Coordinates of C-alpha atoms in Angstrom, one line a residue:
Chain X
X202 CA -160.3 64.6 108.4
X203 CA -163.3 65.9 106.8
X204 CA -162.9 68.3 104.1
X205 CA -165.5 70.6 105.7
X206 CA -163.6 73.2 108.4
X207 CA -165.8 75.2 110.7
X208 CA -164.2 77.8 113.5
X209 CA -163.9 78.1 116.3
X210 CA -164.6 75.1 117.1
X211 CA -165.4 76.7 120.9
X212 CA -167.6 80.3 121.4
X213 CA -168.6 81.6 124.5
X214 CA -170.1 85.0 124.2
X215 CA -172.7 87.3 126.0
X216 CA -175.9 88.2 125.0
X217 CA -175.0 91.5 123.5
X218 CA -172.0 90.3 121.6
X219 CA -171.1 90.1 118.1
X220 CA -169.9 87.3 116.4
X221 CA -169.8 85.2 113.4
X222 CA -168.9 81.1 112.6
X223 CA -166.6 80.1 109.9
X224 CA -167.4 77.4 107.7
X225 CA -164.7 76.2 104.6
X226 CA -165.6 73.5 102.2
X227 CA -162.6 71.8 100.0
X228 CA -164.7 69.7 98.2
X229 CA -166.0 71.5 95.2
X230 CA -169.2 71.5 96.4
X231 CA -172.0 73.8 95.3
X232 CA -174.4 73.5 97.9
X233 CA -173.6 74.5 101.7
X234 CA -175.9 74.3 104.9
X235 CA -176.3 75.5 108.5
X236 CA -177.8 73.1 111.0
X237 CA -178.6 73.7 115.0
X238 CA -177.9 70.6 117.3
X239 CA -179.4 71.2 120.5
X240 CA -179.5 68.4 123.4
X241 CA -182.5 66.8 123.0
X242 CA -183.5 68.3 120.4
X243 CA -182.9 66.5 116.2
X244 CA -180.9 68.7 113.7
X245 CA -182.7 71.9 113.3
X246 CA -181.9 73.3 109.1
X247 CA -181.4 76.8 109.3
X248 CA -180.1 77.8 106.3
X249 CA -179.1 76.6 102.8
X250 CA -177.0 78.3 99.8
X251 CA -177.4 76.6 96.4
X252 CA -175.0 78.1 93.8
X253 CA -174.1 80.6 96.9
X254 CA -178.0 82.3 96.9
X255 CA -179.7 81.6 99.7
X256 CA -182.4 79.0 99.1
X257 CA -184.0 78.0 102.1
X258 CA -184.2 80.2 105.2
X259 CA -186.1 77.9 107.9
X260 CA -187.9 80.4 110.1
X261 CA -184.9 81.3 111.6
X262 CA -184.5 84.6 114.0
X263 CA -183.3 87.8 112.4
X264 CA -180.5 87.9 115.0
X265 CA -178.7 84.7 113.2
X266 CA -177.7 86.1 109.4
X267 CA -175.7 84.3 106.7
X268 CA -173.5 84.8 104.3
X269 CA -172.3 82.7 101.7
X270 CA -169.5 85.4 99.4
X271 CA -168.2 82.0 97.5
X272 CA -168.9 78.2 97.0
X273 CA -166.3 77.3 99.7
X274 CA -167.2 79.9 102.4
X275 CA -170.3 79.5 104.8
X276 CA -170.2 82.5 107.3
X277 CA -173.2 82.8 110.5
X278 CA -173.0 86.2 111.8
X279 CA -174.6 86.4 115.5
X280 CA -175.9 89.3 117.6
X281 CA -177.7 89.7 120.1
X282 CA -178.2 85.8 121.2
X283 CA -180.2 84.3 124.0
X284 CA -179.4 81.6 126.2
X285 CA -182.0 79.1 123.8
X286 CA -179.7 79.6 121.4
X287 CA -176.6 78.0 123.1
X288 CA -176.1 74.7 120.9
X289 CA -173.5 72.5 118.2
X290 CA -173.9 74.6 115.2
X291 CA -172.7 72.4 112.5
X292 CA -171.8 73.3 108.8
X293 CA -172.2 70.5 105.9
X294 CA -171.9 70.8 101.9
X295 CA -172.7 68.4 99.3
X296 CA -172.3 68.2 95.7
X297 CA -175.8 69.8 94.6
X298 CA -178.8 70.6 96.5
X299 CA -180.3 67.4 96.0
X300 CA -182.3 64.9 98.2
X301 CA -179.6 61.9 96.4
X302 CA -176.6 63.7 97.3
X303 CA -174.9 63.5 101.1
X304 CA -173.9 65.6 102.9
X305 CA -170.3 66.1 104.4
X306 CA -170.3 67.6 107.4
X307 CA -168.2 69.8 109.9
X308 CA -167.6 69.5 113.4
X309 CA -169.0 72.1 114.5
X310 CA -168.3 75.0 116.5
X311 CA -169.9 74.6 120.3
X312 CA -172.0 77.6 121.4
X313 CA -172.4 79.1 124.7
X314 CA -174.3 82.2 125.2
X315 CA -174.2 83.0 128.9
Chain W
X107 CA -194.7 65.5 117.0
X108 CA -191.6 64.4 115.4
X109 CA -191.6 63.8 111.7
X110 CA -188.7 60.8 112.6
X111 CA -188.9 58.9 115.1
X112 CA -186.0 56.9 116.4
X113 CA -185.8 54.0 119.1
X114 CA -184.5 53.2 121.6
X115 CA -183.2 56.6 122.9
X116 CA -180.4 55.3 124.7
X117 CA -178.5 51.7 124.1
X118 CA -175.8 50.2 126.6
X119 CA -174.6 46.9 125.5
X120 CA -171.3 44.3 126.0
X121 CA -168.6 44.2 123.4
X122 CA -169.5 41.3 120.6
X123 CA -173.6 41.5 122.0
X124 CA -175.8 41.9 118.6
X125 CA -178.2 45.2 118.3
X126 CA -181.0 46.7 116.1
X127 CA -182.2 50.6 116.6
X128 CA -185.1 51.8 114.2
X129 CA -186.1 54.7 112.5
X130 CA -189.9 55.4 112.2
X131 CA -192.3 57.7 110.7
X132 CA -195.8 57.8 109.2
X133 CA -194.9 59.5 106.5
X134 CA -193.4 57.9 103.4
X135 CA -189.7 59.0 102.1
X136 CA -188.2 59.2 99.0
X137 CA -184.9 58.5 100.6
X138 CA -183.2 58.0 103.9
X139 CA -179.6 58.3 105.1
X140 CA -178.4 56.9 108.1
X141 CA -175.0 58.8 110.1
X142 CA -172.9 58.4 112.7
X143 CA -171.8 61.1 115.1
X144 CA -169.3 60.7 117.7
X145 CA -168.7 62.7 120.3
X146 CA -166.9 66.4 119.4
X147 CA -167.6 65.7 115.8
X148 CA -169.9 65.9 112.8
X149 CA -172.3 63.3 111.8
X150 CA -170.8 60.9 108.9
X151 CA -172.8 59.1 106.6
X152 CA -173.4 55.6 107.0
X153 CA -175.9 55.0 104.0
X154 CA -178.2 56.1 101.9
X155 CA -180.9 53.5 100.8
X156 CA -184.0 54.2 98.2
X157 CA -185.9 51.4 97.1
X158 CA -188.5 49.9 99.6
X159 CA -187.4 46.8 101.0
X160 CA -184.0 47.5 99.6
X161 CA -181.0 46.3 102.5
X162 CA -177.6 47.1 102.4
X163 CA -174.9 45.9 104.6
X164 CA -171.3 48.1 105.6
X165 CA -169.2 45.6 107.3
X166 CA -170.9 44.6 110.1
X167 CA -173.6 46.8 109.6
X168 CA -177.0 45.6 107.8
X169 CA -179.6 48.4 106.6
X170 CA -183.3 48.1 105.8
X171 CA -185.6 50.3 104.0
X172 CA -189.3 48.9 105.2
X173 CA -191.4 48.0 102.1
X174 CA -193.4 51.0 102.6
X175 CA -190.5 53.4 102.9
X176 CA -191.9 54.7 106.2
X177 CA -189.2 53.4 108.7
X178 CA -185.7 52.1 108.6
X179 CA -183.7 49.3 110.8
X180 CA -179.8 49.5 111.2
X181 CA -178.5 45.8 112.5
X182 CA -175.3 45.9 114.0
X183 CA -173.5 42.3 114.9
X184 CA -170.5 42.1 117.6
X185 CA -170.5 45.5 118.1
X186 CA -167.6 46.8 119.2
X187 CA -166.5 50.0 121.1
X188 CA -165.4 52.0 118.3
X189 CA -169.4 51.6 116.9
X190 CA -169.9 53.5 120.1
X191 CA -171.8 56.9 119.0
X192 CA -174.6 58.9 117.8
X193 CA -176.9 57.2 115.4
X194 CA -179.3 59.4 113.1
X195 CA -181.5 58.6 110.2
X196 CA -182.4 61.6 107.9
X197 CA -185.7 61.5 105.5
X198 CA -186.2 63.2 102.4
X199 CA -189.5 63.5 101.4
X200 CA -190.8 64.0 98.0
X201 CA -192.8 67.4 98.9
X202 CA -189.9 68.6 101.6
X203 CA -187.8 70.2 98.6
X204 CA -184.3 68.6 98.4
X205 CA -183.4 68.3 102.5
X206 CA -183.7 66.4 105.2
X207 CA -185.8 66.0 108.7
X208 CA -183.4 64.1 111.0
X209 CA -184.6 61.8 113.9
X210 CA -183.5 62.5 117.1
X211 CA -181.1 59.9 117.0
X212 CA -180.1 56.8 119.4
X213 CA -176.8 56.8 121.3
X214 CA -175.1 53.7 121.5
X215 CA -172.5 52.9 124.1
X216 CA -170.5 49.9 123.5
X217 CA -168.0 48.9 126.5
X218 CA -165.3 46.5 126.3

């Protein structure tokens, strides 16, 4: 069990859909992040919310947008996706935004764009 | 280019055989973190290890930091099935801010 709950942990959507990812963190963390798994591909950092503001923002497309309203709440809104985009989206926290601190992470919700 | 590399790719072995899987780079890290990720689930952290030439064993698990602090070994004796996953190493580098470039892992099968 880990203390970090993303949902769904399944999304199949079309390309003109909207939708957003869930992440929850019961850890007291203050620091929450947004990673894309792709096959073949190493974990991709999107985003990052220190002290829920945004602190890194990794060249990511304008049709991916977060939103962090609390410490324990991660939200990825999506719209307008393309197939590329179909991946393991995976939510982790950690204490502080700090390279000695690590990371707890979610299981992920499984994205298919078709 | 990758930042990390990691090697080998894919690793099928016996239950009980011995196993080593590196992480490389050319760049030199403040810090690295190795994680396990089995299948449907997130990556969990093995280790974290800082000092070059620093090791640390987990069990069965033994885990170098070169002396350079540009690659990373994880040895694994008598593996067994449940070892079976995804293996990553993450570096932090002192001019990277505070995250982490992860390899692209090695997946380990371990059959009984």
């Amino acid at each position: 069990e880990t203390g970090v709950t993303q949902t769904p942990r399944h999304l199949v959507m079309g390309m003109t859909n909207k939708k957003s990812l869930k992440c929850e963190q019961h850890l007291g963390h203050n620091a929450m992040y947004w990673y894309k798994q792709s096959a073949k591909k190493p974990l991709e950092l999107m985003f990052v919310y220190s002290l829920e503001e945004r602190v890194e923002n990794n060249s990511v497309p304008s049709r991916f947008s977060p939103e962090c309203p609390n410490s324990s709440h991660l939200f990825l809104h999506l719209h307008t996706l393309q197939p590329e985009d179909s991946a393991l989206y995976l939510c982790a926290s950690s204490q502080e935004w700090s390279q000695l601190q690590p990371q707890h992470f979610g299981d992920g919700t499984r994205l298919s764009i078709l | 280019t990758q930042l990390l590399e990691q090697s080998p790719q894919f690793l099928s072995i016996q239950e009980g055989e011995n196993l080593t899987v590196y992480c490389n780079s050319s760049s030199v890290f403040s810090s690295l973190q190795w994680y396990r990720q089995e299948p449907g689930e997130g990556p969990v952290l093995l280790v974290t290890v800082v000092t070059g030439g620093e090791v640390k064993k987990l069990k069965r698990l033994t885990f170098q930091f070169g002396d350079a602090r540009k690659d990373s070994s994880l040895h694994i004796t008598a593996a067994q099935p449940g070892d079976t996953g995804l293996y990553l190493c993450a570096g932090a580098k002192l001019n990277y801010g505070q995250n982490f470039v992860f390899g692209p892992g090695t997946r380990l099968s371990v059959l009984p």
